[in-house]
Every structure is written in structure tokens, then in C-alpha cells.
Amino acid sequence: MSVNDARGIGNSSRLPIKFAQLVTLSNHWLDAKQSTFPMTQRFHQASALSLKQLSYLLAVADTLNFTKAAALCFVTQSTLSGGISELERLLGVRLLERDRQRVALTGVGAEVVQRARNILSASHDLIALAQQAADPANGTLKLGMIPTIAPFLLTHVLRTCRKHFPNLQVTVRESQTGVLLEELEDGELDAAVLALPVNLGRLHAHVLFDEPLCLIAPKDDPLTRQTGHRLTDLDASNRLVLLERGHCLREHSLSACGTGADKGGGVVEATNLSTMVQLVSSGMGYALLPEMAVKAGILNGTDVVPVALATPWPMRTIALVTRSSHPKSEFLGEAFSQAVANCREE
């Protein structure tokens, strides 16, 4: 090996090349290591941000003046300035252009301000949600009610809620029992006013009151001239007017008349209580109506009257049904249930 070759081995001109290769390899290793934990890094970066820093930024964006912004945030100007500087350091960008004469948002600063507004708005919603959970008489309550109850009880329930729970917004869904039970199970409803007995599955019922069912007939029918009739004495399979399938009053009527399961032979069907009254008026048969419907005047202007029955009268149980796991279950089972139950007396 020549002297020149020997000198070449230690030639410092080759060191930067080797050092650059080492730096490149190190950078690749660091990039690979960082990409292994992207979620962790993002989590730490996000957790370092604070709502206070964002509120400082919004105050400056709204006033374009550090003194006024500090006053809005009830902090000193140095505290506000330090908070924004820390926010810029965490994000790695300049958010503001500032000197002694003016303050302005940078391009990226304007975008950050818009997102900061959304974040702070969501934080306010989160606080409101927690406050509503702390006070169950606040917020929204999605209430279901069956068609044989809603026309006669709903107005009183809504009026009572406005009086006793003014911060509770009640939305109402009227549908048949099976639909309401499914929506309760799926969390689409918070509670429902139903008539028992009915298979509730995992749901829980808070009994409100028992309600008699009234037998109705045309006023010139022989049944109206006597008292002490029993439903089991009627030829229910041929002369009973029922609601269509899906209404629990249909099953309650069949059970009260001793017909057992619905076999459908000769039964006259209607889609609502008013149609039932018209069918009875036309001599198509007898029907059982909820007492609340009769008291509300559903027979007014017709030639249909209640028939005096022997005791015990046929009954149905009105209940508020909800999930045992519902966050407002205690409120629904106590204060709200009592308020709805009292509506019966109005």
C-alpha cells in the first residue's frame, strides 16, 4: 500500500460522507420508531392543549387587543400572552402577528380559531349534559303513548310537565304497544305510558292507576234496560267490536269477555275508538271503551250509552314503562310517575 493510500484511509474529507450516512440511518430509525406509536403521540399532543389556552386565543381573535382580551379572561396580560405562546409552541405554528401597533391572525391562526370555537362549544355542551344528568328534571324526555290513552291524557300530562318540570322538554310519540316496547328496548324512547297486562320483557313498569273498561251499546238495546250484566254472558265471538290487531285494548277486551285467545270468527274490527263507537251505533255489536274515553265525551252526540255492569268491572292497568338502566330511572319512577298519575283526576 502506498503512502498516499495510507493517507487516504485517514483522509478527513471522507468523514462527512460517513457521518451523513449515519445521520440518515438514525433519522430512518427515529421515523420508524415514531410511526410505531402515532396514536400515543397524538394523544400526548392533544392532552397538552387546554381549553384555557383556546379561550385566550379566542379572546385575542375577538378583540385584536391583548389588554382587552386579558380583561375578558380575568387574567393579567402576561398570563394571557404566556398561554398563547405555549399554545403556539405546542402546535408548532405562529397563530398571531403582533407588534406594538397591531395584532392580527395568521392564515393558520384563523383556521385554528374556528376549530377552537367548535371545541369550546362542544365543551359547553358537555357541561350542560352533565348538569342535566345531575338534575333529571332538565333536558329532553322522549315519551311514548298508545292511541287509547294519548287523546285523553296527553294534554293533561304536557300541562303538568310545564307546571312542575319547566326545564324538561317532553317530545311525544304515539304508536301501538309493540312498536313502543321495541323503541324503549332500543333506547329510542325514554319512557312510555301503556296499558297492562302486556309482556314487558326486560323493561320495568311503574303502575300509575287502574282504569275500568266500560261496555257500550245502542241506547235502545235490551242491555241498557237492565243492570248487573256480566261480560261472560255476552256472545262475544259474534257481537264484539274490537280494535284491529296490535292494539292492547283488543286483547284486554277478549280477556274480559272470557273468549281467551283471539280466533277472529265473526269479530268486527275498527282502527280507532271513534270508529268503534260508530259501529256500535250501527248495531254491529258491543264494545269495551276505556273509562277516560267515555269521560272525555267520546259518546257525546251519538245514540250509544254505557251499560251498567255488575262488579267487579273489567279493568286495565295504566303504567309508565321504562328501562331499569335509564339514567333518569329514579326520577321517572317517582316524581314523573306521580305527576302523570295525578293527571287522571284533572
JSON list of C-alpha atoms in Angstrom, two decimals, residues 38-185:
[
{"chain": "A", "resi": 38, "resn": "PRO", "atom": "CA", "xyz": [-48.68, 7.55, 16.27]},
{"chain": "A", "resi": 39, "resn": "MET", "atom": "CA", "xyz": [-51.77, 7.31, 18.46]},
{"chain": "A", "resi": 40, "resn": "THR", "atom": "CA", "xyz": [-49.72, 7.75, 21.63]},
{"chain": "A", "resi": 41, "resn": "GLN", "atom": "CA", "xyz": [-48.01, 10.83, 20.23]},
{"chain": "A", "resi": 42, "resn": "ARG", "atom": "CA", "xyz": [-51.26, 12.38, 19.11]},
{"chain": "A", "resi": 43, "resn": "PHE", "atom": "CA", "xyz": [-52.76, 11.66, 22.50]},
{"chain": "A", "resi": 44, "resn": "HIS", "atom": "CA", "xyz": [-49.92, 13.39, 24.33]},
{"chain": "A", "resi": 45, "resn": "GLN", "atom": "CA", "xyz": [-50.04, 16.35, 21.97]},
{"chain": "A", "resi": 46, "resn": "ALA", "atom": "CA", "xyz": [-53.80, 16.74, 22.36]},
{"chain": "A", "resi": 47, "resn": "SER", "atom": "CA", "xyz": [-53.70, 16.30, 26.13]},
{"chain": "A", "resi": 48, "resn": "ALA", "atom": "CA", "xyz": [-51.12, 19.11, 26.38]},
{"chain": "A", "resi": 49, "resn": "LEU", "atom": "CA", "xyz": [-53.65, 21.55, 24.95]},
{"chain": "A", "resi": 50, "resn": "SER", "atom": "CA", "xyz": [-56.03, 23.23, 27.37]},
{"chain": "A", "resi": 51, "resn": "LEU", "atom": "CA", "xyz": [-59.42, 24.87, 27.00]},
{"chain": "A", "resi": 52, "resn": "LYS", "atom": "CA", "xyz": [-57.97, 27.86, 28.83]},
{"chain": "A", "resi": 53, "resn": "GLN", "atom": "CA", "xyz": [-55.34, 28.36, 26.12]},
{"chain": "A", "resi": 54, "resn": "LEU", "atom": "CA", "xyz": [-58.02, 28.17, 23.44]},
{"chain": "A", "resi": 55, "resn": "SER", "atom": "CA", "xyz": [-60.21, 30.65, 25.30]},
{"chain": "A", "resi": 56, "resn": "TYR", "atom": "CA", "xyz": [-57.24, 33.06, 25.47]},
{"chain": "A", "resi": 57, "resn": "LEU", "atom": "CA", "xyz": [-56.78, 32.74, 21.70]},
{"chain": "A", "resi": 58, "resn": "LEU", "atom": "CA", "xyz": [-60.48, 33.43, 21.02]},
{"chain": "A", "resi": 59, "resn": "ALA", "atom": "CA", "xyz": [-60.42, 36.48, 23.26]},
{"chain": "A", "resi": 60, "resn": "VAL", "atom": "CA", "xyz": [-57.49, 37.92, 21.30]},
{"chain": "A", "resi": 61, "resn": "ALA", "atom": "CA", "xyz": [-59.13, 36.99, 17.98]},
{"chain": "A", "resi": 62, "resn": "ASP", "atom": "CA", "xyz": [-62.35, 38.79, 19.01]},
{"chain": "A", "resi": 63, "resn": "THR", "atom": "CA", "xyz": [-60.67, 41.95, 20.34]},
{"chain": "A", "resi": 64, "resn": "LEU", "atom": "CA", "xyz": [-57.35, 42.05, 18.45]},
{"chain": "A", "resi": 65, "resn": "ASN", "atom": "CA", "xyz": [-56.01, 43.62, 21.63]},
{"chain": "A", "resi": 66, "resn": "PHE", "atom": "CA", "xyz": [-54.08, 41.84, 24.38]},
{"chain": "A", "resi": 67, "resn": "THR", "atom": "CA", "xyz": [-55.16, 44.24, 27.13]},
{"chain": "A", "resi": 68, "resn": "LYS", "atom": "CA", "xyz": [-58.87, 43.87, 26.33]},
{"chain": "A", "resi": 69, "resn": "ALA", "atom": "CA", "xyz": [-58.51, 40.10, 25.84]},
{"chain": "A", "resi": 70, "resn": "ALA", "atom": "CA", "xyz": [-56.84, 39.73, 29.25]},
{"chain": "A", "resi": 71, "resn": "ALA", "atom": "CA", "xyz": [-59.67, 41.68, 30.85]},
{"chain": "A", "resi": 72, "resn": "LEU", "atom": "CA", "xyz": [-62.26, 39.42, 29.20]},
{"chain": "A", "resi": 73, "resn": "CYS", "atom": "CA", "xyz": [-60.47, 36.35, 30.57]},
{"chain": "A", "resi": 74, "resn": "PHE", "atom": "CA", "xyz": [-59.94, 37.88, 34.03]},
{"chain": "A", "resi": 75, "resn": "VAL", "atom": "CA", "xyz": [-56.18, 37.31, 33.87]},
{"chain": "A", "resi": 76, "resn": "THR", "atom": "CA", "xyz": [-53.13, 39.50, 33.61]},
{"chain": "A", "resi": 77, "resn": "GLN", "atom": "CA", "xyz": [-51.79, 40.37, 30.18]},
{"chain": "A", "resi": 78, "resn": "SER", "atom": "CA", "xyz": [-48.60, 38.44, 30.84]},
{"chain": "A", "resi": 79, "resn": "THR", "atom": "CA", "xyz": [-50.59, 35.32, 31.78]},
{"chain": "A", "resi": 80, "resn": "LEU", "atom": "CA", "xyz": [-52.63, 35.57, 28.59]},
{"chain": "A", "resi": 81, "resn": "SER", "atom": "CA", "xyz": [-49.55, 36.19, 26.45]},
{"chain": "A", "resi": 82, "resn": "GLY", "atom": "CA", "xyz": [-47.76, 33.24, 28.03]},
{"chain": "A", "resi": 83, "resn": "GLY", "atom": "CA", "xyz": [-50.74, 30.96, 27.42]},
{"chain": "A", "resi": 84, "resn": "ILE", "atom": "CA", "xyz": [-50.90, 31.83, 23.75]},
{"chain": "A", "resi": 85, "resn": "SER", "atom": "CA", "xyz": [-47.12, 31.46, 23.36]},
{"chain": "A", "resi": 86, "resn": "GLU", "atom": "CA", "xyz": [-47.37, 27.98, 24.90]},
{"chain": "A", "resi": 87, "resn": "LEU", "atom": "CA", "xyz": [-50.22, 27.13, 22.52]},
{"chain": "A", "resi": 88, "resn": "GLU", "atom": "CA", "xyz": [-48.10, 28.22, 19.56]},
{"chain": "A", "resi": 89, "resn": "ARG", "atom": "CA", "xyz": [-45.20, 26.12, 20.85]},
{"chain": "A", "resi": 90, "resn": "LEU", "atom": "CA", "xyz": [-47.41, 23.04, 21.19]},
{"chain": "A", "resi": 91, "resn": "LEU", "atom": "CA", "xyz": [-48.87, 23.45, 17.72]},
{"chain": "A", "resi": 92, "resn": "GLY", "atom": "CA", "xyz": [-45.57, 24.42, 16.15]},
{"chain": "A", "resi": 93, "resn": "VAL", "atom": "CA", "xyz": [-47.00, 27.38, 14.22]},
{"chain": "A", "resi": 94, "resn": "ARG", "atom": "CA", "xyz": [-47.42, 31.12, 14.61]},
{"chain": "A", "resi": 95, "resn": "LEU", "atom": "CA", "xyz": [-51.05, 31.97, 15.29]},
{"chain": "A", "resi": 96, "resn": "LEU", "atom": "CA", "xyz": [-50.70, 35.73, 15.67]},
{"chain": "A", "resi": 97, "resn": "GLU", "atom": "CA", "xyz": [-48.76, 38.54, 14.11]},
{"chain": "A", "resi": 98, "resn": "ARG", "atom": "CA", "xyz": [-48.12, 41.09, 16.81]},
{"chain": "A", "resi": 99, "resn": "ASP", "atom": "CA", "xyz": [-46.07, 44.19, 17.46]},
{"chain": "A", "resi": 100, "resn": "ARG", "atom": "CA", "xyz": [-46.62, 47.33, 19.47]},
{"chain": "A", "resi": 101, "resn": "GLN", "atom": "CA", "xyz": [-49.10, 48.78, 16.99]},
{"chain": "A", "resi": 102, "resn": "ARG", "atom": "CA", "xyz": [-51.23, 45.85, 15.83]},
{"chain": "A", "resi": 103, "resn": "VAL", "atom": "CA", "xyz": [-52.38, 42.27, 16.39]},
{"chain": "A", "resi": 104, "resn": "ALA", "atom": "CA", "xyz": [-53.56, 40.07, 13.51]},
{"chain": "A", "resi": 105, "resn": "LEU", "atom": "CA", "xyz": [-54.30, 36.42, 12.93]},
{"chain": "A", "resi": 106, "resn": "THR", "atom": "CA", "xyz": [-52.05, 34.45, 10.61]},
{"chain": "A", "resi": 107, "resn": "GLY", "atom": "CA", "xyz": [-53.67, 32.27, 7.96]},
{"chain": "A", "resi": 108, "resn": "VAL", "atom": "CA", "xyz": [-53.35, 29.13, 10.03]},
{"chain": "A", "resi": 109, "resn": "GLY", "atom": "CA", "xyz": [-54.30, 31.14, 13.12]},
{"chain": "A", "resi": 110, "resn": "ALA", "atom": "CA", "xyz": [-57.70, 31.92, 11.58]},
{"chain": "A", "resi": 111, "resn": "GLU", "atom": "CA", "xyz": [-58.29, 28.20, 10.94]},
{"chain": "A", "resi": 112, "resn": "VAL", "atom": "CA", "xyz": [-57.25, 27.29, 14.49]},
{"chain": "A", "resi": 113, "resn": "VAL", "atom": "CA", "xyz": [-59.60, 29.95, 15.89]},
{"chain": "A", "resi": 114, "resn": "GLN", "atom": "CA", "xyz": [-62.56, 28.42, 14.01]},
{"chain": "A", "resi": 115, "resn": "ARG", "atom": "CA", "xyz": [-61.78, 24.96, 15.32]},
{"chain": "A", "resi": 116, "resn": "ALA", "atom": "CA", "xyz": [-61.20, 26.34, 18.80]},
{"chain": "A", "resi": 117, "resn": "ARG", "atom": "CA", "xyz": [-64.70, 27.81, 18.73]},
{"chain": "A", "resi": 118, "resn": "ASN", "atom": "CA", "xyz": [-66.12, 24.39, 17.89]},
{"chain": "A", "resi": 119, "resn": "ILE", "atom": "CA", "xyz": [-64.12, 22.73, 20.66]},
{"chain": "A", "resi": 120, "resn": "LEU", "atom": "CA", "xyz": [-65.21, 25.26, 23.29]},
{"chain": "A", "resi": 121, "resn": "SER", "atom": "CA", "xyz": [-68.81, 24.99, 22.11]},
{"chain": "A", "resi": 122, "resn": "ALA", "atom": "CA", "xyz": [-68.66, 21.20, 22.49]},
{"chain": "A", "resi": 123, "resn": "SER", "atom": "CA", "xyz": [-67.16, 21.62, 25.97]},
{"chain": "A", "resi": 124, "resn": "HIS", "atom": "CA", "xyz": [-70.11, 23.81, 26.95]},
{"chain": "A", "resi": 125, "resn": "ASP", "atom": "CA", "xyz": [-72.50, 21.14, 25.67]},
{"chain": "A", "resi": 126, "resn": "LEU", "atom": "CA", "xyz": [-70.63, 18.55, 27.72]},
{"chain": "A", "resi": 127, "resn": "ILE", "atom": "CA", "xyz": [-71.02, 20.64, 30.86]},
{"chain": "A", "resi": 128, "resn": "ALA", "atom": "CA", "xyz": [-74.73, 21.16, 30.12]},
{"chain": "A", "resi": 129, "resn": "LEU", "atom": "CA", "xyz": [-75.18, 17.42, 29.60]},
{"chain": "A", "resi": 130, "resn": "ALA", "atom": "CA", "xyz": [-73.58, 16.69, 32.95]},
{"chain": "A", "resi": 131, "resn": "GLN", "atom": "CA", "xyz": [-75.75, 19.30, 34.65]},
{"chain": "A", "resi": 132, "resn": "GLN", "atom": "CA", "xyz": [-78.85, 17.73, 33.12]},
{"chain": "A", "resi": 133, "resn": "ALA", "atom": "CA", "xyz": [-77.78, 14.34, 34.44]},
{"chain": "A", "resi": 134, "resn": "ALA", "atom": "CA", "xyz": [-77.35, 15.87, 37.88]},
{"chain": "A", "resi": 135, "resn": "ASP", "atom": "CA", "xyz": [-80.88, 17.32, 37.63]},
{"chain": "A", "resi": 136, "resn": "PRO", "atom": "CA", "xyz": [-83.09, 14.76, 35.82]},
{"chain": "A", "resi": 137, "resn": "ALA", "atom": "CA", "xyz": [-85.93, 17.28, 35.53]},
{"chain": "A", "resi": 138, "resn": "ASN", "atom": "CA", "xyz": [-83.85, 19.06, 32.89]},
{"chain": "A", "resi": 139, "resn": "GLY", "atom": "CA", "xyz": [-83.20, 18.22, 29.25]},
{"chain": "A", "resi": 140, "resn": "THR", "atom": "CA", "xyz": [-85.34, 16.22, 26.85]},
{"chain": "A", "resi": 141, "resn": "LEU", "atom": "CA", "xyz": [-87.69, 13.34, 27.65]},
{"chain": "A", "resi": 142, "resn": "LYS", "atom": "CA", "xyz": [-88.91, 11.18, 24.75]},
{"chain": "A", "resi": 143, "resn": "LEU", "atom": "CA", "xyz": [-92.30, 9.84, 25.83]},
{"chain": "A", "resi": 144, "resn": "GLY", "atom": "CA", "xyz": [-94.40, 7.23, 24.05]},
{"chain": "A", "resi": 145, "resn": "MET", "atom": "CA", "xyz": [-98.14, 6.77, 24.48]},
{"chain": "A", "resi": 146, "resn": "ILE", "atom": "CA", "xyz": [-100.65, 4.33, 22.99]},
{"chain": "A", "resi": 147, "resn": "PRO", "atom": "CA", "xyz": [-103.63, 5.59, 20.92]},
{"chain": "A", "resi": 148, "resn": "THR", "atom": "CA", "xyz": [-106.22, 4.51, 23.51]},
{"chain": "A", "resi": 149, "resn": "ILE", "atom": "CA", "xyz": [-104.59, 6.79, 26.11]},
{"chain": "A", "resi": 150, "resn": "ALA", "atom": "CA", "xyz": [-102.97, 9.69, 24.26]},
{"chain": "A", "resi": 151, "resn": "PRO", "atom": "CA", "xyz": [-106.14, 11.54, 23.09]},
{"chain": "A", "resi": 152, "resn": "PHE", "atom": "CA", "xyz": [-107.49, 11.67, 26.63]},
{"chain": "A", "resi": 153, "resn": "LEU", "atom": "CA", "xyz": [-104.44, 12.02, 28.87]},
{"chain": "A", "resi": 154, "resn": "LEU", "atom": "CA", "xyz": [-101.72, 13.69, 26.81]},
{"chain": "A", "resi": 155, "resn": "THR", "atom": "CA", "xyz": [-102.93, 17.29, 27.16]},
{"chain": "A", "resi": 156, "resn": "HIS", "atom": "CA", "xyz": [-103.03, 16.94, 30.95]},
{"chain": "A", "resi": 157, "resn": "VAL", "atom": "CA", "xyz": [-99.58, 15.33, 31.03]},
{"chain": "A", "resi": 158, "resn": "LEU", "atom": "CA", "xyz": [-97.98, 18.09, 28.98]},
{"chain": "A", "resi": 159, "resn": "ARG", "atom": "CA", "xyz": [-99.66, 20.80, 31.05]},
{"chain": "A", "resi": 160, "resn": "THR", "atom": "CA", "xyz": [-98.48, 19.14, 34.26]},
{"chain": "A", "resi": 161, "resn": "CYS", "atom": "CA", "xyz": [-94.91, 18.87, 32.95]},
{"chain": "A", "resi": 162, "resn": "ARG", "atom": "CA", "xyz": [-94.82, 22.55, 32.06]},
{"chain": "A", "resi": 163, "resn": "LYS", "atom": "CA", "xyz": [-96.02, 23.38, 35.58]},
{"chain": "A", "resi": 164, "resn": "HIS", "atom": "CA", "xyz": [-93.89, 21.01, 37.67]},
{"chain": "A", "resi": 165, "resn": "PHE", "atom": "CA", "xyz": [-90.88, 20.43, 35.38]},
{"chain": "A", "resi": 166, "resn": "PRO", "atom": "CA", "xyz": [-90.47, 23.68, 33.41]},
{"chain": "A", "resi": 167, "resn": "ASN", "atom": "CA", "xyz": [-86.93, 22.79, 32.27]},
{"chain": "A", "resi": 168, "resn": "LEU", "atom": "CA", "xyz": [-87.98, 19.39, 30.91]},
{"chain": "A", "resi": 169, "resn": "GLN", "atom": "CA", "xyz": [-88.76, 19.29, 27.20]},
{"chain": "A", "resi": 170, "resn": "VAL", "atom": "CA", "xyz": [-91.18, 16.43, 26.52]},
{"chain": "A", "resi": 171, "resn": "THR", "atom": "CA", "xyz": [-91.46, 15.05, 22.99]},
{"chain": "A", "resi": 172, "resn": "VAL", "atom": "CA", "xyz": [-94.28, 12.60, 22.25]},
{"chain": "A", "resi": 173, "resn": "ARG", "atom": "CA", "xyz": [-94.53, 9.50, 20.06]},
{"chain": "A", "resi": 174, "resn": "GLU", "atom": "CA", "xyz": [-97.94, 7.86, 19.63]},
{"chain": "A", "resi": 175, "resn": "SER", "atom": "CA", "xyz": [-97.96, 4.27, 18.40]},
{"chain": "A", "resi": 176, "resn": "GLN", "atom": "CA", "xyz": [-99.15, 0.76, 19.20]},
{"chain": "A", "resi": 177, "resn": "THR", "atom": "CA", "xyz": [-97.81, -1.12, 22.18]},
{"chain": "A", "resi": 178, "resn": "GLY", "atom": "CA", "xyz": [-95.45, -3.44, 20.31]},
{"chain": "A", "resi": 179, "resn": "VAL", "atom": "CA", "xyz": [-93.76, -0.57, 18.47]},
{"chain": "A", "resi": 180, "resn": "LEU", "atom": "CA", "xyz": [-93.29, 1.45, 21.66]},
{"chain": "A", "resi": 181, "resn": "LEU", "atom": "CA", "xyz": [-91.81, -1.53, 23.51]},
{"chain": "A", "resi": 182, "resn": "GLU", "atom": "CA", "xyz": [-89.26, -2.06, 20.74]},
{"chain": "A", "resi": 183, "resn": "GLU", "atom": "CA", "xyz": [-88.31, 1.61, 20.75]},
{"chain": "A", "resi": 184, "resn": "LEU", "atom": "CA", "xyz": [-87.91, 1.51, 24.53]},
{"chain": "A", "resi": 185, "resn": "GLU", "atom": "CA", "xyz": [-85.62, -1.50, 24.27]}
]
